[in-house]
XYZ file of C-alpha atoms in Angstrom:
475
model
C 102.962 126.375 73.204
C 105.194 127.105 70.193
C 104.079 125.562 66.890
C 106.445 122.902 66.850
C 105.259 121.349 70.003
C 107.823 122.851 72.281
C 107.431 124.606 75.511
C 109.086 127.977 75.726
C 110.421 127.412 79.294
C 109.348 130.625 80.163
C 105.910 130.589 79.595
C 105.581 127.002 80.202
C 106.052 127.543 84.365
C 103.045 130.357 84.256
C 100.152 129.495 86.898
C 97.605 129.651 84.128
C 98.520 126.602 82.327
C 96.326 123.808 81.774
C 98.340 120.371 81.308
C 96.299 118.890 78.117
C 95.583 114.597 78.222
C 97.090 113.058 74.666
C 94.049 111.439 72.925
C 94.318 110.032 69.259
C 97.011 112.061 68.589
C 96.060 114.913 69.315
C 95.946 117.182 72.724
C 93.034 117.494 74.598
C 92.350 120.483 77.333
C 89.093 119.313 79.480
C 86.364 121.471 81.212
C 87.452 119.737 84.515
C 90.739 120.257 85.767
C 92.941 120.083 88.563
C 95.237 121.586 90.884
C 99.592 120.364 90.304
C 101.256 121.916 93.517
C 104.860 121.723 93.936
C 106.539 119.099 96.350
C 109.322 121.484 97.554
C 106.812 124.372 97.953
C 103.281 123.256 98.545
C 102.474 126.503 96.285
C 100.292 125.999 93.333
C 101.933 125.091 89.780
C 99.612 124.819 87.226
C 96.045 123.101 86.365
C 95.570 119.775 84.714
C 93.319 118.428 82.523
C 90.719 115.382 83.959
C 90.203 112.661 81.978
C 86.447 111.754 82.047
C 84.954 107.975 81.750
C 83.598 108.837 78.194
C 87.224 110.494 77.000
C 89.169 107.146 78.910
C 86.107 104.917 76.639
C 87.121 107.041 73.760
C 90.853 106.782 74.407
C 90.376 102.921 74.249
C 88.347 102.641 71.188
C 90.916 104.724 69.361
C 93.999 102.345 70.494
C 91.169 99.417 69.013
C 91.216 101.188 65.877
C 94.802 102.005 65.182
C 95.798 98.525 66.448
C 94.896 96.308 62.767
C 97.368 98.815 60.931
C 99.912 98.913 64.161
C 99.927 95.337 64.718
C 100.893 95.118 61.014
C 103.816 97.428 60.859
C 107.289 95.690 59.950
C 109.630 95.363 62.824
C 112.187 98.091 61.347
C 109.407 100.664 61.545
C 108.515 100.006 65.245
C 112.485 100.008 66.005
C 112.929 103.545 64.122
C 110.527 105.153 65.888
C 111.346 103.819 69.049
C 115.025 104.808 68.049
C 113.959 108.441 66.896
C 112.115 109.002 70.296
C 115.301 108.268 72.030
C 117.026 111.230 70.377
C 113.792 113.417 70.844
C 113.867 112.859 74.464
C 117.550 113.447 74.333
C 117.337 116.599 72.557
C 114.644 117.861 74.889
C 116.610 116.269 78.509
C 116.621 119.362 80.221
C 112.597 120.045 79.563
C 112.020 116.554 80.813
C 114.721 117.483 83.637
C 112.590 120.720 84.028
C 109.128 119.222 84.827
C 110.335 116.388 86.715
C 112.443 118.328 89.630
C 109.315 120.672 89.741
C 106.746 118.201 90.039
C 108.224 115.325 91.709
C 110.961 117.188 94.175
C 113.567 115.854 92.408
C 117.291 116.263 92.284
C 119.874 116.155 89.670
C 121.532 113.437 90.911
C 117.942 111.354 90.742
C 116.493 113.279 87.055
C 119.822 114.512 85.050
C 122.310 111.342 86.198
C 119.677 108.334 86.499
C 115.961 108.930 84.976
C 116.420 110.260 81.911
C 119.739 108.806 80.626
C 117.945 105.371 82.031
C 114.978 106.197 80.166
C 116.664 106.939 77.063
C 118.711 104.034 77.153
C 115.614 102.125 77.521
C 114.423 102.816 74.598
C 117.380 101.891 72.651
C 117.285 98.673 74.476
C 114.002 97.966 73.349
C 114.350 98.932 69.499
C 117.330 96.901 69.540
C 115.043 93.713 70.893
C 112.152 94.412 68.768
C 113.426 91.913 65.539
C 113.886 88.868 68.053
C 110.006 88.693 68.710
C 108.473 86.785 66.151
C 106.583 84.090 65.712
C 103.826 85.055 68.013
C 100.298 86.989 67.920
C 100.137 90.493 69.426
C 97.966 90.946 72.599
C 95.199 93.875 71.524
C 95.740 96.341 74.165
C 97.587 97.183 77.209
C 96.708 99.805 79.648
C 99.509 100.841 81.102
C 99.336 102.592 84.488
C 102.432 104.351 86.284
C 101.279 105.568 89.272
C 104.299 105.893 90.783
C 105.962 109.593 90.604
C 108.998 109.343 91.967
C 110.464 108.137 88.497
C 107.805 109.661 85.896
C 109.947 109.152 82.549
C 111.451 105.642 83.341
C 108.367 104.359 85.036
C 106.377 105.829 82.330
C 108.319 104.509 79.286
C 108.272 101.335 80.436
C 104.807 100.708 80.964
C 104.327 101.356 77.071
C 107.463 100.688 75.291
C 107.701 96.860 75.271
C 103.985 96.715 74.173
C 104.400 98.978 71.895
C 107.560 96.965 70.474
C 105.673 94.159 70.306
C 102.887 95.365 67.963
C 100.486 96.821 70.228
C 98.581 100.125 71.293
C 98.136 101.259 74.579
C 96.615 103.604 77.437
C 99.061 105.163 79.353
C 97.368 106.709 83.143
C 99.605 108.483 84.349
C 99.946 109.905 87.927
C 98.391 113.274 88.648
C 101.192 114.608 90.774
C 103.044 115.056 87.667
C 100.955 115.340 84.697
C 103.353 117.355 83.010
C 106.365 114.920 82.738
C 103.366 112.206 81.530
C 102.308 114.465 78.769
C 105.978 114.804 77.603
C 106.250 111.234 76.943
C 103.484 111.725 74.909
C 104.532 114.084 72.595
C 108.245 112.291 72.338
C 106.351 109.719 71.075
C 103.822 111.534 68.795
C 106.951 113.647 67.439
C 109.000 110.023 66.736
C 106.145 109.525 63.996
C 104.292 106.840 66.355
C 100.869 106.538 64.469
C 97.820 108.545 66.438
C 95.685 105.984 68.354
C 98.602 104.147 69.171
C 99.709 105.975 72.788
C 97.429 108.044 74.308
C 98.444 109.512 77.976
C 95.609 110.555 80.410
C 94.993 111.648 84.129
C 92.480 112.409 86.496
C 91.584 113.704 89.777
C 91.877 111.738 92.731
C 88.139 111.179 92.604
C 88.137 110.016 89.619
C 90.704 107.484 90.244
C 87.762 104.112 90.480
C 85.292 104.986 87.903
C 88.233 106.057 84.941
C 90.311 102.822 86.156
C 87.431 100.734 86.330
C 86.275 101.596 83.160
C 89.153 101.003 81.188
C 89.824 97.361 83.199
C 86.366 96.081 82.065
C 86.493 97.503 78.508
C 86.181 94.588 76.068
C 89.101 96.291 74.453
C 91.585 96.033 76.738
C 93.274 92.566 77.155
C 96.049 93.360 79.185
C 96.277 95.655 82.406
C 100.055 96.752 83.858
C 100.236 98.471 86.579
C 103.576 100.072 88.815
C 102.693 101.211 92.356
C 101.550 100.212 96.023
C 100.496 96.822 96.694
C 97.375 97.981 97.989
C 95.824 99.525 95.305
C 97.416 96.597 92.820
C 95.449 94.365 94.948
C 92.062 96.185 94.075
C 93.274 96.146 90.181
C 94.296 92.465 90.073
C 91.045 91.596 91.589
C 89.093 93.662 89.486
C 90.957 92.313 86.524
C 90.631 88.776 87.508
C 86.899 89.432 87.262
C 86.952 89.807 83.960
C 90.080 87.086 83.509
C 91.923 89.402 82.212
C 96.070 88.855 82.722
C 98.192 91.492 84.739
C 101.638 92.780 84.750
C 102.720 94.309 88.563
C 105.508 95.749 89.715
C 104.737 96.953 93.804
C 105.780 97.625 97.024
C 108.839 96.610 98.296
C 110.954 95.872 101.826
C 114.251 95.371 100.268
C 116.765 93.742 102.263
C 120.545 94.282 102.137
C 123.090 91.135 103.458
C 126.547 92.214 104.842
C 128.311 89.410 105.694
C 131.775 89.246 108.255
C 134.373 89.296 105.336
C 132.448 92.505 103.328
C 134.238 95.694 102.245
C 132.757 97.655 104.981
C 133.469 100.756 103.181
C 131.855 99.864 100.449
C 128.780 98.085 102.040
C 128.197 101.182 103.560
C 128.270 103.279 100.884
C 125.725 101.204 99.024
C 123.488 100.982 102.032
C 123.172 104.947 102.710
C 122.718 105.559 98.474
C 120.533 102.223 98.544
C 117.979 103.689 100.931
C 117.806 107.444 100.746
C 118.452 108.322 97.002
C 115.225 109.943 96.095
C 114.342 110.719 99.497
C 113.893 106.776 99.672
C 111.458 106.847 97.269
C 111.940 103.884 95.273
C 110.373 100.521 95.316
C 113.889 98.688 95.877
C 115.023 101.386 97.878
C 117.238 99.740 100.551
C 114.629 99.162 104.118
C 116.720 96.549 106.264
C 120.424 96.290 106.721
C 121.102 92.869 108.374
C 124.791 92.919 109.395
C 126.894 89.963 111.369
C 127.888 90.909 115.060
C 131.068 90.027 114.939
C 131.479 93.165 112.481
C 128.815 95.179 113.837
C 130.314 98.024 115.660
C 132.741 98.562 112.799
C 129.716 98.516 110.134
C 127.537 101.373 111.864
C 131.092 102.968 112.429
C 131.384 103.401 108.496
C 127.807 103.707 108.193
C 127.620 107.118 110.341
C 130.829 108.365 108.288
C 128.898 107.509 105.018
C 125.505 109.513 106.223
C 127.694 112.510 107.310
C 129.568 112.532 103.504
C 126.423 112.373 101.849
C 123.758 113.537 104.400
C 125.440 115.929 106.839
C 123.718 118.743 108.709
C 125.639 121.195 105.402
C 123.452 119.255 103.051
C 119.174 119.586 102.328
C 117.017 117.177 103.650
C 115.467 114.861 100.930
C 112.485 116.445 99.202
C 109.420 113.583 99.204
C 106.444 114.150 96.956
C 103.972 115.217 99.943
C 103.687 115.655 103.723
C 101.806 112.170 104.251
C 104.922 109.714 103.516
C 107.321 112.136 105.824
C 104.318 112.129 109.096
C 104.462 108.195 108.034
C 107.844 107.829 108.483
C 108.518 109.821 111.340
C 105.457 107.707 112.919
C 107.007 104.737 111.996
C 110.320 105.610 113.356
C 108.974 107.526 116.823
C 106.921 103.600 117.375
C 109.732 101.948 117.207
C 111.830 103.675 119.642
C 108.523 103.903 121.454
C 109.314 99.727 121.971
C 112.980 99.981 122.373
C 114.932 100.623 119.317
C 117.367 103.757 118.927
C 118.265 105.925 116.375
C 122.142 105.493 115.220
C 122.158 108.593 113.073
C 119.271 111.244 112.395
C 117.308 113.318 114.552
C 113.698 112.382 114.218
C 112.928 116.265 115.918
C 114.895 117.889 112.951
C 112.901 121.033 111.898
C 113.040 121.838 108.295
C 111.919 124.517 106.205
C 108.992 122.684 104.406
C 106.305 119.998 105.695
C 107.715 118.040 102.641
C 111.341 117.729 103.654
C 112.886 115.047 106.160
C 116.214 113.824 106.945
C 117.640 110.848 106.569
C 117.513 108.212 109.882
C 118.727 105.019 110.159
C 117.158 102.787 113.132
C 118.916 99.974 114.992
C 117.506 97.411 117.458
C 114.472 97.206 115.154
C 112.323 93.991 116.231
C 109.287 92.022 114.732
C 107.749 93.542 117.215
C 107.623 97.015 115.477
C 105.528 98.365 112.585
C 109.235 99.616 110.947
C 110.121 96.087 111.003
C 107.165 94.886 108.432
C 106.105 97.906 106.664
C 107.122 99.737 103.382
C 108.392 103.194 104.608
C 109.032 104.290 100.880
C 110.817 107.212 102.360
C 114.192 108.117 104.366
C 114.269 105.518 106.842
C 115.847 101.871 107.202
C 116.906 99.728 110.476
C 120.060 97.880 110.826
C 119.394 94.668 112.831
C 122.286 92.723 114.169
C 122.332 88.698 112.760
C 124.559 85.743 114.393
C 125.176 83.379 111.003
C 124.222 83.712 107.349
C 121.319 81.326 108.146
C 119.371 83.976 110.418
C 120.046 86.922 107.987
C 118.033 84.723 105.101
C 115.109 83.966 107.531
C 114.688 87.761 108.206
C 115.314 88.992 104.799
C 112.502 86.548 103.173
C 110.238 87.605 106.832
C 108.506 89.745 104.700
C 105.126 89.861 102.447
C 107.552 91.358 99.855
C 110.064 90.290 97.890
C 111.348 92.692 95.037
C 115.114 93.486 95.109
C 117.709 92.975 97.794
C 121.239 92.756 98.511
C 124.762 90.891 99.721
C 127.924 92.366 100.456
C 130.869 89.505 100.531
C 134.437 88.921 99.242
C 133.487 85.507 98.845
C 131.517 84.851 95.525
C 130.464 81.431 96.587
C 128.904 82.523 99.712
C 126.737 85.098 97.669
C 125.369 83.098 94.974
C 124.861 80.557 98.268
C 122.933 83.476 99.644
C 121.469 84.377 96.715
C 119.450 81.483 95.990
C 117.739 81.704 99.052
C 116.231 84.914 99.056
C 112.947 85.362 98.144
C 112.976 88.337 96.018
C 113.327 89.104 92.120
C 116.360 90.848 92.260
C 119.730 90.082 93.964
C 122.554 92.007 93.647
C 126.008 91.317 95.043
C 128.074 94.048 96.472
C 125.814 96.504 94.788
C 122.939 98.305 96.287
C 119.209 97.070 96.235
C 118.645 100.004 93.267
C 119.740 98.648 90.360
C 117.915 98.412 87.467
C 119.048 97.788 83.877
C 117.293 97.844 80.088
C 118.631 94.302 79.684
C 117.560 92.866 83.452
C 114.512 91.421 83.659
C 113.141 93.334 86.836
C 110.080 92.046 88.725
C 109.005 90.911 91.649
C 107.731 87.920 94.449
C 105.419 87.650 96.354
C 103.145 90.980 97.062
C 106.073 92.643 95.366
C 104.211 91.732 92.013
C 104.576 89.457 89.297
C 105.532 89.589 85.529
C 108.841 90.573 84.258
C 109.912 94.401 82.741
C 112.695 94.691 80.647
C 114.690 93.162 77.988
C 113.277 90.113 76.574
C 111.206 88.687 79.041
C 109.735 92.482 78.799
C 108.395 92.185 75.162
C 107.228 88.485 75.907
C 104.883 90.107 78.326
C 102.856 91.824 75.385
C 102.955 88.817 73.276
C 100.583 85.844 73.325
C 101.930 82.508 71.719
C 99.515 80.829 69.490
C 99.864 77.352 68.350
C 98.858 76.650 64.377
C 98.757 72.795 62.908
C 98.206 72.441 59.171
C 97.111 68.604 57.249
C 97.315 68.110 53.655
């Protein structure tokens, strides 16, 4: 590393490289390490520090003992910084660009024209929002948790920035498929002039993954847990947080449906369904799963559908990169049982042969039934199923037959008949003639159901991280 914290880009990709964890301000390279392998590749990157139980322990007690001053700091001081790590992390966009497309797979549609100006943005968002919260008591601590990777700086930024608006200090885990882009946020932050103790940025092997989490959960420390990722595993940290009655912020899984009712812009409803489902490789927790279009305009939908996948996912362009071979055996599992039971594939070729275990093409399913695993599970990858409905009322009982209920969408001329729609769908989100992915600073984004629950973003965002206390006073 150069001396002012900088990665000369050059050295910075060499295989002997060990990604450091951010403790009290300071970096910290661990005897136990390991392996960051590329998405696109499967070849080896570069080695990771571990984070230990005793270094996540000492992590917490030095976010205890930075928050009395932190907690104290006037509101103008919090915004500045948060301000002055926006134009870090603009000044260094294409490093960040540069460790997420080699960790995570990712494009520059995905990292250069959505993560990182959405990240950035953020945190002007949240500076700007930071004098409005008054009034209230800080919460201690937050450990925030982004286990998701297919978004490392927005995901990541998130998890810490409202707290950290709000007058608290935090943990941040990040994943260890991409270390690197965690470690970045970490020094944004540190080179802002956030105070050490306040953010400190850690990972772990696999392993690891129970006793580190665990730890930090049950610390007497910690009074808040947040946590982005699979349902599943937010399950297991909600329960083990509940133990010790301790409140949680979730964003997880998601199924998100998309509405296209007789009188939509085809064209357009097309559009948003192919960008809505396989941007990212359909990696995205609002990605777009089921497409429930009327009959009457059916045939005319897929029509516009199949000329939207060949524009933007023809045979001329590369298959979507996903993170690892697991979610792309998943998905063509999930696809091959549901033609297995009688549904067929409108566009995609489930025996496409690509040049890496980590690559798949885009498919989109129709006939999909209850009857078939596609039909209830998350796919979080480059599938979705268009199912056929007869009247608005049977495309609202399918979108809310689900166990989640995150984002989804409706495509209509008619603005009546999509607020009408709107209200009855069981999900956080709903967007109207825009795809299921949309997410804004000022949007308070969260979930239903097992999609989570808590709000991100804008002001709901920093009311997660404060804690209202009541004071009466008698002469």
């Amino acid at each position: 590393m150069a001396t002012n914290g900088h990665f000369n880009h050059v050295s910075s990709t060499a295989s002997n490289h060990v990604v450091p964890l951010h403790i009290n301000g300071k970096d910290v390279t661990t005897e136990t390490t390991f392996d960051v392998k590329s998405p696109v590749t499967n070849k080896f990157l570069w080695k990771s520090s571990s984070v230990s139980k005793d270094d996540a322990i000492k992590a917490v007690e030095a976010a205890q003992a930075a928050f009395p001053a932190w907690s104290k700091t006037k509101p103008s001081q919090r915004r500045d910084i948060l301000l002055k790590a926006s134009e870090i992390l603009q000044d260094r966009m294409e490093e960040a660009i540069e460790y997420m497309d080699i960790e995570t797979g990712s494009t520059a549609d995905v990292s250069r024209h959505f993560n990182l100006p959405a990240t950035i943005e953020q945190l002007r968002d949240v500076a700007g929002r930071i004098v409005t919260a008054t009034g209230h008591i800080p919460i201690c601590l937050e450990d925030g948790k982004s286990a998701l990777v297919n978004a490392p700086y927005i995901l990541g930024v998130r998890a810490i920035s409202y707290a950290i608006a709000a007058g608290n200090t935090c943990i941040l885990k990040g994943s260890e498929i991409s270390p690197r882009c965690f470690w970045l946020i970490s020094q944004i932050f540190k080179e802002a002039g956030l105070p050490d103790g306040v953010l400190s940025v850690i990972f772990h092997r696999p392993q690891d993954a129970a006793e580190v989490t665990t730890a930090i959960i049950e610390h007497p420390f910690v009074k808040k847990i947040n946590f982005t990722g699979s349902t599943a595993v937010g399950s297991i940290i909600a329960a083990q947080a509940g133990k010790n009655l301790k409140p949680v912020l979730m964003e997880l899984g998601g199924k998100a449906p998309t509405i296209v009712l007789k009188d939509a812009n085809l064209e357009k409803a097309a559009q948003g369904c192919v960008v809505g489902a396989f941007m990212h490789g359909g990696q995205i927790c609002m990605s777009t799963e089921r497409i429930l279009v009327h009959s009457s305009i059916a045939s005319a939908f897929c029509t516009a559908l199949k000329k939207a996948m060949d524009q933007m996912y023809g045979k001329s362009s590369p298959a979507p990169i996903l993170i690892n071979a697991p979610p792309v055996q998943k998905n063509k599992k999930l696809v091959a049982q549901a033609v297995s039971k009688g549904a067929t594939i409108l566009t995609g070729d489930l025996d496409s042969k690509e040049d890496s275990e980590t690559r798949m093409r885009p498919i989109v399913v129709e006939g999909v039934t209850k009857e078939m695993d596609l039909y209830h599970i998350e796919s979080f990858g480059p599938t979705t199923s268009v199912i056929v409905v007869d009247s608005e009322e049977e495309a609202v009982k399918i979108a809310n037959d689900t166990e989640y209920g995150l984002s989804s969408a409706v495509y209509t001329e008619n603005l009546g008949a999509g607020l009408r729609i709107a209200k009855q769908i069981e999900t956080g989100a709903v967007h109207i003639n825009n795809m299921t992915v949309h997410d804004e600073p000022n949007l308070p984004h969260g979930g239903a159901k097992k999609s989570g629950f808590g709000r991100f973003n804008g002001s709901a965002g920093i009311e997660e991280f404060l804690r209202t206390k009541t004071v009466t006073w008698a002469d």
